[in-house]
Amino acid sequence: AGIWLVDAAFNQCFDTTPNDTMIHLDGTSMVVASEALRNRKLTLTLDHFMEMCEHEYLAHPDDFIIDMKYLPGIRKGEVRVLFIGDEPKRVVHRIPAEFSFSAGLESGATHKIHSVNDPPFNTVVQEFQSIMPRILERLNMSEFPLLWTADFIIDEDHKNGMVLSEINSNCIGFSAHRDFGRWLATEAIHRIIATKKKLALNA
């Protein structure tokens, strides 16, 4: 996996009109691509960048790339809410290192641990909990994963607002939360028992 911030390189001419609100790029346009993990920057054509992505991230038929809007508020930190099942357990305020936009520890970010009841994060947790049933419905799921996160970034277009940037059950930084083991085991046992009872009733 990889996260890149891609922007148009300066000192080049663009085919724009007075009414354009966006820069139009083609494959020969120069871009600056900044990698989150290692904070390295590459200057190359858009075609070359896409070829690199195809080679590194699209090697298998099920691989995919997500094109997301960049939220500058990430530089002030990402708020990660860790869940076990449908219960929020912890909030981690992940603050990138200076001149970086990665909130990962391996990139030099600082992580501050908070309770889900600590302000101002409790408001975000409560509002997200209120829409969780709709998320299950939209995803056609009967229950949430055993361990997952909801990540929020400050939305600088709206004062005191935060935007949900990601729901993640794949790469959650579990090694930093080893005390979750007992909670995870308890939830897993409950789910196994519930499944066995359901199977017995349908037998």
mmCIF file of N, CA, C and O in Angstrom, residues 2 135-136:
data_model
loop_
_atom_site.group_PDB
_atom_site.id
_atom_site.type_symbol
_atom_site.label_atom_id
_atom_site.label_comp_id
_atom_site.label_asym_id
_atom_site.label_seq_id
_atom_site.Cartn_x
_atom_site.Cartn_y
_atom_site.Cartn_z
ATOM 1 N N GLY A 2 0.343 2.323 -0.503
ATOM 2 C CA GLY A 2 1.087 3.570 -0.532
ATOM 3 C C GLY A 2 0.139 4.754 -0.582
ATOM 4 O O GLY A 2 -0.957 4.669 -1.138
ATOM 5 N N ILE A 135 -24.470 3.047 8.266
ATOM 6 C CA ILE A 135 -23.275 2.518 7.610
ATOM 7 C C ILE A 135 -23.418 1.023 7.383
ATOM 8 O O ILE A 135 -23.110 0.510 6.300
ATOM 9 N N LEU A 136 -23.892 0.302 8.397
ATOM 10 C CA LEU A 136 -24.120 -1.138 8.237
ATOM 11 C C LEU A 136 -25.095 -1.415 7.102
ATOM 12 O O LEU A 136 -24.902 -2.325 6.291
#
